[in-house]
Coordinates of C-alpha atoms and ligand atoms in Angstrom, one line a residue:
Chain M
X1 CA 87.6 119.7 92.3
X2 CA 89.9 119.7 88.8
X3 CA 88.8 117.1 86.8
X4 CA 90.0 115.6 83.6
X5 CA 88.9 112.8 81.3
X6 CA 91.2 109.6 81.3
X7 CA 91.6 106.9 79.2
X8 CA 93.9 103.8 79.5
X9 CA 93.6 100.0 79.2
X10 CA 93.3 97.8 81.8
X11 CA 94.0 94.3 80.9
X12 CA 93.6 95.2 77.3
X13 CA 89.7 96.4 78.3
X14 CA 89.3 100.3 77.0
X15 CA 88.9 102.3 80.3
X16 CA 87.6 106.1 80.1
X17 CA 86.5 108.5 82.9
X18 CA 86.2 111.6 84.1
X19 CA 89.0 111.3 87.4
X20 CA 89.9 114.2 90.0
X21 CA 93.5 115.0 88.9
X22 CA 95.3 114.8 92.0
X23 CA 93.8 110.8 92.5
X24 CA 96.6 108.3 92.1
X25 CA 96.7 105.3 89.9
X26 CA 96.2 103.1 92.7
X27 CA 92.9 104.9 94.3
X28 CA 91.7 105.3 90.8
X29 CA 92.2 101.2 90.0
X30 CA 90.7 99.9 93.1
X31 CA 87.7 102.4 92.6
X32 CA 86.7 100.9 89.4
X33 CA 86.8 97.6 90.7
X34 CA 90.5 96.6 90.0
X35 CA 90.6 95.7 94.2
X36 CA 93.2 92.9 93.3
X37 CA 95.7 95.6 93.4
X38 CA 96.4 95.9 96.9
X39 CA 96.7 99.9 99.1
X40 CA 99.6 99.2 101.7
X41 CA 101.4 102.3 102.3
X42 CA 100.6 104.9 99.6
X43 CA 104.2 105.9 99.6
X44 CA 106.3 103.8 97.4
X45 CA 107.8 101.3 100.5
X46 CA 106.0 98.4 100.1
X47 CA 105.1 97.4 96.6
X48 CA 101.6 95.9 97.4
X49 CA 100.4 97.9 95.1
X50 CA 103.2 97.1 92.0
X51 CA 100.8 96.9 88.7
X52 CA 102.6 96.7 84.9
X53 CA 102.6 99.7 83.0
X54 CA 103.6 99.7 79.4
X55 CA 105.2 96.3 80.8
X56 CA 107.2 98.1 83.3
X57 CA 106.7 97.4 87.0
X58 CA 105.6 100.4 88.9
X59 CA 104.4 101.7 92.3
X60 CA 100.6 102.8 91.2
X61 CA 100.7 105.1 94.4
X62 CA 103.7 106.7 92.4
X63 CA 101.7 107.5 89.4
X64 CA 98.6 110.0 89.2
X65 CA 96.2 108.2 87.5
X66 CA 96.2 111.2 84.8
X67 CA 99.5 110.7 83.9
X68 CA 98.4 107.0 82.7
X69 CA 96.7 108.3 79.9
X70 CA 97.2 106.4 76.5
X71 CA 99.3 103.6 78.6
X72 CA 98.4 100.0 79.3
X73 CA 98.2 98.5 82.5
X74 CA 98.7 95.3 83.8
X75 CA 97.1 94.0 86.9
X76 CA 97.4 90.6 89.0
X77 CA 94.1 89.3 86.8
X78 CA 95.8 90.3 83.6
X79 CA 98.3 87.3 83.8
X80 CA 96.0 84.8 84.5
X81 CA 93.1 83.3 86.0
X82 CA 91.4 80.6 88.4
X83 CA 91.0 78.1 85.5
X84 CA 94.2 79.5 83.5
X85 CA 96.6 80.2 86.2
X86 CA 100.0 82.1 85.0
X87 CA 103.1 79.7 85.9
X88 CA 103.9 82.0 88.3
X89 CA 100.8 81.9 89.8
X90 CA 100.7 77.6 89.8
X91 CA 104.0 77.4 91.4
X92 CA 103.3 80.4 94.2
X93 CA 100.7 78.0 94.9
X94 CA 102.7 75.0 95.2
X95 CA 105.5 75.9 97.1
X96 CA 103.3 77.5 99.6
X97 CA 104.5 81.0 98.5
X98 CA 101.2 82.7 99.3
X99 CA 100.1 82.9 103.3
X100 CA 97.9 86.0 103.9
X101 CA 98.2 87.3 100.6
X102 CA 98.3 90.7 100.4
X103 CA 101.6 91.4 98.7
X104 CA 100.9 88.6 96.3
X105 CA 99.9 90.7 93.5
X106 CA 102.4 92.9 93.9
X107 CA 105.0 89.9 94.2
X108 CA 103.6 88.2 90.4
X109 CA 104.1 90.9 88.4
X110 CA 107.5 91.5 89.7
X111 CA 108.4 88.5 89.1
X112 CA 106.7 88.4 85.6
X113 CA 108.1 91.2 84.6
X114 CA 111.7 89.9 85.4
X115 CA 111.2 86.5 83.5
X116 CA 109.8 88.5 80.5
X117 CA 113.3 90.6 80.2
X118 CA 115.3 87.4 81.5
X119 CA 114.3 84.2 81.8
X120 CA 116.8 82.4 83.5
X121 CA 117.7 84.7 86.6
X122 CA 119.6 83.9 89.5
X123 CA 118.2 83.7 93.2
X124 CA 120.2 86.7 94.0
X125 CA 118.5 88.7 90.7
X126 CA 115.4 87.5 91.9
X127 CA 116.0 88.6 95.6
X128 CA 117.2 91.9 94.0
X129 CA 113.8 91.9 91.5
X130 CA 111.3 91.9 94.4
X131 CA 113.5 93.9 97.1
X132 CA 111.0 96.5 96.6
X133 CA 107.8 94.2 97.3
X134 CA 107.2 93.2 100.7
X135 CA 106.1 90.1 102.2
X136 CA 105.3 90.4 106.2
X137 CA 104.5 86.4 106.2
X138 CA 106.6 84.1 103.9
X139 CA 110.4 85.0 104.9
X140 CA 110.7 85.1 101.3
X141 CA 112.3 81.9 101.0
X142 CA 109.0 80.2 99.4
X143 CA 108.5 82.8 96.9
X144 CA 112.2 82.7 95.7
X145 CA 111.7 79.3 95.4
X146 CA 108.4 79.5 93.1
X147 CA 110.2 82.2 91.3
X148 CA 113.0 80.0 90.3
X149 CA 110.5 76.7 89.4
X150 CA 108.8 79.3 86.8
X151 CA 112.4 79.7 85.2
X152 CA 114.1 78.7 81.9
X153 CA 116.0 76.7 84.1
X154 CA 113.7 75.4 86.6
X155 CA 110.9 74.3 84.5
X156 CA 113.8 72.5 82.7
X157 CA 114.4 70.5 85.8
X158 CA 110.8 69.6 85.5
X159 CA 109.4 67.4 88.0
X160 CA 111.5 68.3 90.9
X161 CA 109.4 68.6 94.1
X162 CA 109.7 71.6 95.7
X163 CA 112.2 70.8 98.9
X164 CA 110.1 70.3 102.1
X165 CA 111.2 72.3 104.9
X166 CA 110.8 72.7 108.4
X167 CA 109.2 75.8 109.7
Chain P
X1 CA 94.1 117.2 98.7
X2 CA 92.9 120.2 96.6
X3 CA 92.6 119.9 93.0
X4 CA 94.8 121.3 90.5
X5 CA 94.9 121.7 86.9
X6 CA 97.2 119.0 85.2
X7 CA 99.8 119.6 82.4
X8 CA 101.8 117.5 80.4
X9 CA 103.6 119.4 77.7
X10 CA 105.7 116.9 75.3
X11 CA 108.1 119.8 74.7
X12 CA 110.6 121.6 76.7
X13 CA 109.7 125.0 75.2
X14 CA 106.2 123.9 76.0
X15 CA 107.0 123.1 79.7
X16 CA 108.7 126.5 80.1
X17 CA 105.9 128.2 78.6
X18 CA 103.4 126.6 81.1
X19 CA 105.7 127.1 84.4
X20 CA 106.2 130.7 82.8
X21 CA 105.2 133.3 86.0
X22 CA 103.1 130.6 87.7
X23 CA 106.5 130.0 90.3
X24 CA 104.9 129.7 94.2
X25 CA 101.8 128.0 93.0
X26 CA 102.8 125.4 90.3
X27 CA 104.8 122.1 91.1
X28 CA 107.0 120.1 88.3
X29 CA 106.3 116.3 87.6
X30 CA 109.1 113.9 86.8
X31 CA 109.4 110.7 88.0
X32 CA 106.5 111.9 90.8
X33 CA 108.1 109.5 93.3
X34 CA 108.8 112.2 95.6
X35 CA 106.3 114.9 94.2
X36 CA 103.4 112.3 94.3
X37 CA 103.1 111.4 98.2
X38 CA 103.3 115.2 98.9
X39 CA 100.8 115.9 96.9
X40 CA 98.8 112.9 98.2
X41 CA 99.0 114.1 102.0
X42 CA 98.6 117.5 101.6
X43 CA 102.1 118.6 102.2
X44 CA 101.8 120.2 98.7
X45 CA 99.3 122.4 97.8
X46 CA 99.9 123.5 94.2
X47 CA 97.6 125.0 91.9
X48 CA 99.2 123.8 89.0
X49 CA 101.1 120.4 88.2
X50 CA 103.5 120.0 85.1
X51 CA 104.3 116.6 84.2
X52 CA 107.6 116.5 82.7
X53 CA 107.2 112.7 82.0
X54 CA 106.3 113.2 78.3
X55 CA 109.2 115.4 77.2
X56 CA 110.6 112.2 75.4
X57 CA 113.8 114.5 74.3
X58 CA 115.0 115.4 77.5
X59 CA 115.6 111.1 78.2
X60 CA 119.0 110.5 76.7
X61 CA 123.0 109.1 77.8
X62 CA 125.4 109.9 75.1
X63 CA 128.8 110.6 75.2
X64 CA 130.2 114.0 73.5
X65 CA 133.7 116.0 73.0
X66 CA 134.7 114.2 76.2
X67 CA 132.0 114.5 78.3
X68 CA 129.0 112.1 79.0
X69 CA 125.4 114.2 79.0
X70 CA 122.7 113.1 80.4
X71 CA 118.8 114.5 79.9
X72 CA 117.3 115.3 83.2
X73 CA 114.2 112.8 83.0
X74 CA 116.5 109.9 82.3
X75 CA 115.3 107.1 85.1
X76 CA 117.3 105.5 87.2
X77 CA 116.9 102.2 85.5
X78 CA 118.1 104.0 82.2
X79 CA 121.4 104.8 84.1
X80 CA 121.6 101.0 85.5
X81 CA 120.7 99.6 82.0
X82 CA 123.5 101.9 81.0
X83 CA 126.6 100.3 79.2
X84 CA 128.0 103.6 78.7
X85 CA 127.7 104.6 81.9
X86 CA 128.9 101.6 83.8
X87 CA 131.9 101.5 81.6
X88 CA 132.9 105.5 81.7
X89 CA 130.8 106.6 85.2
X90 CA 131.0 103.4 87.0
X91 CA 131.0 105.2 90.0
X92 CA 127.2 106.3 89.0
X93 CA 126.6 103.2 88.3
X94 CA 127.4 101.7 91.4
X95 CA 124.8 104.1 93.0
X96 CA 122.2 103.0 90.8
X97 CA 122.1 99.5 91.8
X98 CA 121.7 99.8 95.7
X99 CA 119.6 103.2 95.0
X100 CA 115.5 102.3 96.1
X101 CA 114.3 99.2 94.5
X102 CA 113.6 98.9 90.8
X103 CA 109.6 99.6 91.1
X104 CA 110.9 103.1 92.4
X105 CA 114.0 103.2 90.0
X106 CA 111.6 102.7 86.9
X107 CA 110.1 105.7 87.9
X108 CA 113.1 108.1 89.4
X109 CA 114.4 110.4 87.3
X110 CA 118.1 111.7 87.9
X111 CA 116.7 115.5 87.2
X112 CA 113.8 114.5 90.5
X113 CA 117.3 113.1 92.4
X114 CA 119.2 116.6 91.8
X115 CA 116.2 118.9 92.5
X116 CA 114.8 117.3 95.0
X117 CA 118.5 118.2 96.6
X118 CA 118.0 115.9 99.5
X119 CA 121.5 115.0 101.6
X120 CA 121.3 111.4 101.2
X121 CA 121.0 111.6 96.8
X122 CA 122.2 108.6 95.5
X123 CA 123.1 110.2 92.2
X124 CA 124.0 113.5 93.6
X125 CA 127.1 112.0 95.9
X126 CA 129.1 110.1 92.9
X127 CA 128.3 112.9 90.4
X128 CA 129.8 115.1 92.7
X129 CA 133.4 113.3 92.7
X130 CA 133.0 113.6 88.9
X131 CA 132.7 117.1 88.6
X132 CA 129.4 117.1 87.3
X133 CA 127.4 120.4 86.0
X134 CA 123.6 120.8 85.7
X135 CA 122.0 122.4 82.7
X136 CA 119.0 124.9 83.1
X137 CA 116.7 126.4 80.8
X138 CA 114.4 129.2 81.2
X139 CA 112.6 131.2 78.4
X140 CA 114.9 133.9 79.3
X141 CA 118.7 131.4 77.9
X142 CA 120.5 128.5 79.7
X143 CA 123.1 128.5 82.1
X144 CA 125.2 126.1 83.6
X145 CA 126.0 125.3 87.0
X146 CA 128.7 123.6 88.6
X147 CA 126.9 120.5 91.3
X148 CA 129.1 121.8 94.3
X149 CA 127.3 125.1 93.6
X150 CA 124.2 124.0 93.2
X151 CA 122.9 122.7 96.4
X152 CA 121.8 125.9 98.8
X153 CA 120.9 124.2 102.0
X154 CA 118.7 121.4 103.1
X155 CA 116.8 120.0 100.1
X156 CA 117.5 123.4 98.8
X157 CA 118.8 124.5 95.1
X158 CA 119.9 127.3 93.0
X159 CA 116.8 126.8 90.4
X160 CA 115.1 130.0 89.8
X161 CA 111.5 130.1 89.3
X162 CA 110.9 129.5 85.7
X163 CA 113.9 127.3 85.2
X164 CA 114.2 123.5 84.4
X165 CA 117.4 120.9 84.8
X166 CA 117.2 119.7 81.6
X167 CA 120.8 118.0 81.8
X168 CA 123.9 116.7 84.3
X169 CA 127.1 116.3 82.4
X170 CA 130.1 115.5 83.4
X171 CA 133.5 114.9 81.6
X172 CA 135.1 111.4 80.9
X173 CA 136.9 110.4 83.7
X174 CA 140.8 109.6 82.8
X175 CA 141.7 106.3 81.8
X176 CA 142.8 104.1 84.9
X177 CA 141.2 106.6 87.3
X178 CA 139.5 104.2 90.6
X179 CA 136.4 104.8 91.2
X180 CA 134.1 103.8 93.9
X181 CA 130.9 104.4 95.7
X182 CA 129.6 102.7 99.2
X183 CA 125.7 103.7 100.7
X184 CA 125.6 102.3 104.1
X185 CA 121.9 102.1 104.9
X186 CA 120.3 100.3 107.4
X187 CA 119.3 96.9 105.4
X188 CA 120.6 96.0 101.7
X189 CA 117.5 97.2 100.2
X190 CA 115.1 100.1 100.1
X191 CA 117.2 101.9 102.3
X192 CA 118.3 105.8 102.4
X193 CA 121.8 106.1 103.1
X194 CA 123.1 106.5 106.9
X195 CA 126.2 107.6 105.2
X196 CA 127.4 107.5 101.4
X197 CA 131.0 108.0 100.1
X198 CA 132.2 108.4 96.6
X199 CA 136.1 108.2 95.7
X200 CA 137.9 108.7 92.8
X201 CA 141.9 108.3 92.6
X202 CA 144.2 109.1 89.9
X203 CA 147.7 107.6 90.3
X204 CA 150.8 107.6 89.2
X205 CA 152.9 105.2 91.0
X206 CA 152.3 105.9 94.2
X207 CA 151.5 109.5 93.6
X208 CA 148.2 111.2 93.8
X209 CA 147.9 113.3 90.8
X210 CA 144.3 113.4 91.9
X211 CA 141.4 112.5 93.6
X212 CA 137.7 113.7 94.4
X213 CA 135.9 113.0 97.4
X214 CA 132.2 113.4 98.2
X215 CA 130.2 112.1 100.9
X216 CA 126.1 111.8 101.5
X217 CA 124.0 112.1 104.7
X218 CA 126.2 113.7 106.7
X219 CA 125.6 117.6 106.5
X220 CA 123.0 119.6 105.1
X221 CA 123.6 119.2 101.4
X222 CA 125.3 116.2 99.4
X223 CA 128.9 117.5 99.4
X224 CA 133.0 117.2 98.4
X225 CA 135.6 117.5 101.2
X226 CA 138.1 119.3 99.7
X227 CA 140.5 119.8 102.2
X228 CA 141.0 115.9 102.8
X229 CA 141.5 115.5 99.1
X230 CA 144.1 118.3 99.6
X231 CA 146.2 116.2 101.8
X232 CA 146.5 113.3 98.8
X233 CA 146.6 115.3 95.8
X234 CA 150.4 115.3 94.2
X235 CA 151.6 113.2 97.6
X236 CA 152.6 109.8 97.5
X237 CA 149.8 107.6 99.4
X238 CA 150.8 105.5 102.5
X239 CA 148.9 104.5 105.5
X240 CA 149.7 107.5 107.8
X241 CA 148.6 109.9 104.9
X242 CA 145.2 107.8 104.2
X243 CA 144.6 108.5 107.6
X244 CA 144.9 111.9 107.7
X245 CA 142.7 112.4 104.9
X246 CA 140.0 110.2 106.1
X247 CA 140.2 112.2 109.8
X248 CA 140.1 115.2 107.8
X249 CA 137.3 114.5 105.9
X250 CA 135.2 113.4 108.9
X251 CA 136.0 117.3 110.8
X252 CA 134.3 118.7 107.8
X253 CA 131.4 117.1 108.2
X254 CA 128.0 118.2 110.0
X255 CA 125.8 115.2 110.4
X256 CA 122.6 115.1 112.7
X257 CA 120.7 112.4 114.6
X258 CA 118.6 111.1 113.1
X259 CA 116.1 107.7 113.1
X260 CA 119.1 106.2 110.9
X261 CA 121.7 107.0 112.8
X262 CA 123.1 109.6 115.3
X263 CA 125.1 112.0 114.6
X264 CA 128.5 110.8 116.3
X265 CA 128.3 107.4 114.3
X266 CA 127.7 109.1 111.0
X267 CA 131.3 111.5 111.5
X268 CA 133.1 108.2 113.2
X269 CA 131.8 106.3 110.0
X270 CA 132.6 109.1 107.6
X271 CA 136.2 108.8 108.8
X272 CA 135.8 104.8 108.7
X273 CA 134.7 104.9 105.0
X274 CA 136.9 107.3 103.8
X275 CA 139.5 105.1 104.8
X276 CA 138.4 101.7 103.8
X277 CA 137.6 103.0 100.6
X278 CA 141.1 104.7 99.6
X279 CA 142.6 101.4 100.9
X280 CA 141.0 99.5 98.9
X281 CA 141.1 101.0 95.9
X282 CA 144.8 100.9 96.0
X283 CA 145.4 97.5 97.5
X284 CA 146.7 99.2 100.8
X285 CA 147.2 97.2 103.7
X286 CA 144.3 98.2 106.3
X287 CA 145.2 96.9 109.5
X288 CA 142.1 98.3 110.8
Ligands
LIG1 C1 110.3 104.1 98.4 C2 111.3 105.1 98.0 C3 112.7 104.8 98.1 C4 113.6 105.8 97.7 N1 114.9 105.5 97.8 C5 115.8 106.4 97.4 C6 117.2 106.0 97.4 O1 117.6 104.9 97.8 N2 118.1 107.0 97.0 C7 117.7 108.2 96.6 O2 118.6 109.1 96.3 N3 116.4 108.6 96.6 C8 115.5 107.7 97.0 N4 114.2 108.0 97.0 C9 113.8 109.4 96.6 C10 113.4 109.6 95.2 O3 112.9 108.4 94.5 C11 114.5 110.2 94.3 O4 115.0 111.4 94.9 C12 114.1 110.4 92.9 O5 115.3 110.4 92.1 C13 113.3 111.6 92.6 O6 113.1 111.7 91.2 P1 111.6 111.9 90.6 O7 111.8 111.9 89.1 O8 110.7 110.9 91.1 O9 111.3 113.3 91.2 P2 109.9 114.0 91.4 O10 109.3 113.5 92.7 O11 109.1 114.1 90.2 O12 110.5 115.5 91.7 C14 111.3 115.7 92.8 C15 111.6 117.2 93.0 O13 112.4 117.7 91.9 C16 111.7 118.7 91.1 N5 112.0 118.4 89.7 C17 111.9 117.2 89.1 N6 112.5 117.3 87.8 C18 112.9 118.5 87.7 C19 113.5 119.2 86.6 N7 113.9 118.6 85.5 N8 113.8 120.5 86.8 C20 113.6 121.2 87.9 N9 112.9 120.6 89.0 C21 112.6 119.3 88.9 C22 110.2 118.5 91.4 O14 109.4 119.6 91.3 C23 110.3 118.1 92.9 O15 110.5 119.2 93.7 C24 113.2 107.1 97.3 C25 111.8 107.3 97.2 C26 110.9 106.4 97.5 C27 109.4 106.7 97.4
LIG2 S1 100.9 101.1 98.5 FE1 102.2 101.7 96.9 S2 104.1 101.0 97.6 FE2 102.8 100.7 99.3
LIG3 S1 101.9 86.5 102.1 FE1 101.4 87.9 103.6 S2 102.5 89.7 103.1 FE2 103.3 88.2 101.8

């Protein structure tokens, strides 16, 4: 087996090791304990796996994790956590935007990375956004909705409850 | 997956140097998006990989004695981000939006799009109505090739081994030329085209002084259908002629079944499109 040595940052944390060079970004992630970043297809179709690199959303089943060398990378944890959630992450929450889970990861940083570039999108550029995430649970609706609380725009309309809808 | 030994060269001349004699057993990197799965499942056994990702000067859109150039590892989401582009190769620019999702389009290169010379290329169809060439370099000079030449067969190309794309070009359409691109895929998103149509008018009045046609998905390579741009170039356009051309470019089509979509639909649709689109673009009455 061809190895090389890899270093990147995860997170901002220094990462270096010797990795196989036909491993992907993904397998090489969730093997050193980055499991929040999620293995759906391994072919590019269903974004689970979406992690930031150089700030740039990206399939990491796309990317061998040699060619990540010298780059930072951005995972679910790197945008927040439990007792300093992300806005993104506080309003998935509240508007019930997470079921099972599993494309949630994927689905934040999407979404971060379109409020970074713009941060008063419209539903349809959000829709647009995350068409290459997918979400087998919510109907979408719910994250759309979180996605547009965490706006310019929505955060200026402050207090508003999230509408309650029937199922 | 066997292991292979991993290049990244940040030059062109470097990248030749590596691919240099090493043809059947070494595979070029760009965006990896198709490369990567391959590789992945074992589809691809190469012993060497050469990652054209850090070749920083071959990632450029500029605009030069009247032609637009663009470097072969430009993304797709350089093309979309594109002013130039959407203002002077708008119908490009239409492909770019509906073309994967952005995660993939980050990624995608336009040189990955040509080469990988699959029928359904969202770049490949409106670059053909432009008259687009490709650039290649080997250690041995460059040569030029026009796109309509440069598709062999089924995800097949004229690149020799040894050679790189290291550029599409393609010249300034005319002022008050029509352009327009429609990718009919089986949901909005994330789709690969059923069919794909790319038209470009030039008018006078209601002459055709001319027009370029090229479709996607419907034969083994991306390709233009010259004989129904025949029937509108220097004619003036009415409904009975649109319809000739659009039946004519449907006969010179050879789509398959497919899961997309059978082969039937695809040639009813081509004529459909075809259609629709001329209509359109020139405010014709469709009273189909
Ligand atoms: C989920 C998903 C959705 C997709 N949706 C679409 C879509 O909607 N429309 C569409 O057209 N395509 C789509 N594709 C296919 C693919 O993303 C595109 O064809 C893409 O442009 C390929 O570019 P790349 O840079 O990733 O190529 P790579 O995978 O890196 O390479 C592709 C091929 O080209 C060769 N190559 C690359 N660069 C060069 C060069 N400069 N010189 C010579 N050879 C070269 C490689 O060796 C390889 O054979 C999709 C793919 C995925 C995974
Ligand atoms: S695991 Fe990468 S896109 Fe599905
Ligand atoms: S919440 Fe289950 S896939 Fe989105």
């Amino acid at each position: 087996m061809k190895t090389l040595s890899v270093q990147f940052k995860v997170n901002g944390e220094e990462v270096q090791a010797e990795m196989p060079t036909h491993i992907t970004l993904l397998q090489a992630l969730r093997e050193l304990g980055y499991t929040e970043v999620k293995n759906g297809c391994e072919k590019g179709d269903c974004g689970s796996c979406t992690v930031l690199l150089d700030g740039l959303p990206v399939n990491s089943c796309l990317v061998l994790a040699v060619q990540a060398t010298g780059r930072e990378v951005t995972t679910v944890r790197g945008i927040g956590s439990l007792d300093n959630l992300h806005p993104l992450q506080k309003n998935f929450i509240e508007h019930g935007a997470i079921q099972c889970g599993f494309c949630t990861p994927g689905m934040l940083l999407s979404a971060k990375a379109l409020l970074d570039e713009n941060p008063s999108p419209t539903r349809k550029e959000i829709r647009e956004q995350i068409s290459g995430n997918l979400c087998r649970c919510t109907g979408y609706v719910k994250i759309v909705d979180a996605i547009m609380e965490t706006t310019s725009e929505g955060s200026k309309a402050g207090k508003r409850r999230p509408r309650a809808r029937k199922c | 997956m066997r292991g292979f030994d991993f290049l990244s060269p940040k030059s062109l001349i470097a990248a030749l140097r590596a691919i240099d004699g090493k043809a059947p057993t070494c595979k070029l990197l760009a965006g990896g998006t198709n490369v990567i799965p391959t590789l992945r499942d074992g589809t691809l056994k190469p012993r060497f990989v050469v990652d054209l990702g850090g070749i920083k000067a071959l990632n450029y859109i500029r605009e030069k004695q009247g032609w637009i150039q663009i470097g072969a590892l430009t993304t797709i989401r350089d093309l979309l981000n594109s002013p130039l582009i959407k203002k002077k190769g708008s119908l490009l620019w239409e492909a770019t939006h509906i073309f994967a999702g952005p995660l993939v389009r980050n990624r995608a290169t336009v040189g990955g799009n040509l080469a990988d010379a699959s029928p359904a290329a969202d770049t490949a169809v409106p670059l053909l109505a432009l008259g687009a060439r490709v650039k290649l370099r080997s250690l041995k000079g460059q040569r030029t090739v026009p796109l309509n030449r440069f598709f062999a067969g089924y995800q097949r190309t004229v690149i020799k081994p040894g050679e790189i794309v290291t550029e599409v070009t393609f010249p300034v359409p005319a002022r008050g030329r029509k352009q327009s691109y429609y990718k009919l895929g089986r949901r909005n998103a994330m789709a690969i085209s059923v069919v794909s149509v790319a038209v470009l008018l030039q008018m006078k009045g209601k002459i055709c002084t001319d027009t370029a046609i090229a479709l996607g998905a419907v034969a083994p390579t991306p390709l233009r259908v010259e004989k129904a741009e025949g029937i509108l170039r220097g004619k003036k356009v009415d409904l009975e002629l649109v319809k000739h051309c659009a039946q004519a470019a449907a006969k010179s089509v050879k789509p398959i079944d497919d899961i997309r979509a059978s082969a039937d639909y695809r040639r009813t649709l081509c004529e459909v499109l075809v259609h629709r689109m001329i209509c359109q673009s020139l405010g014709l009455e469709d009273a189909d």
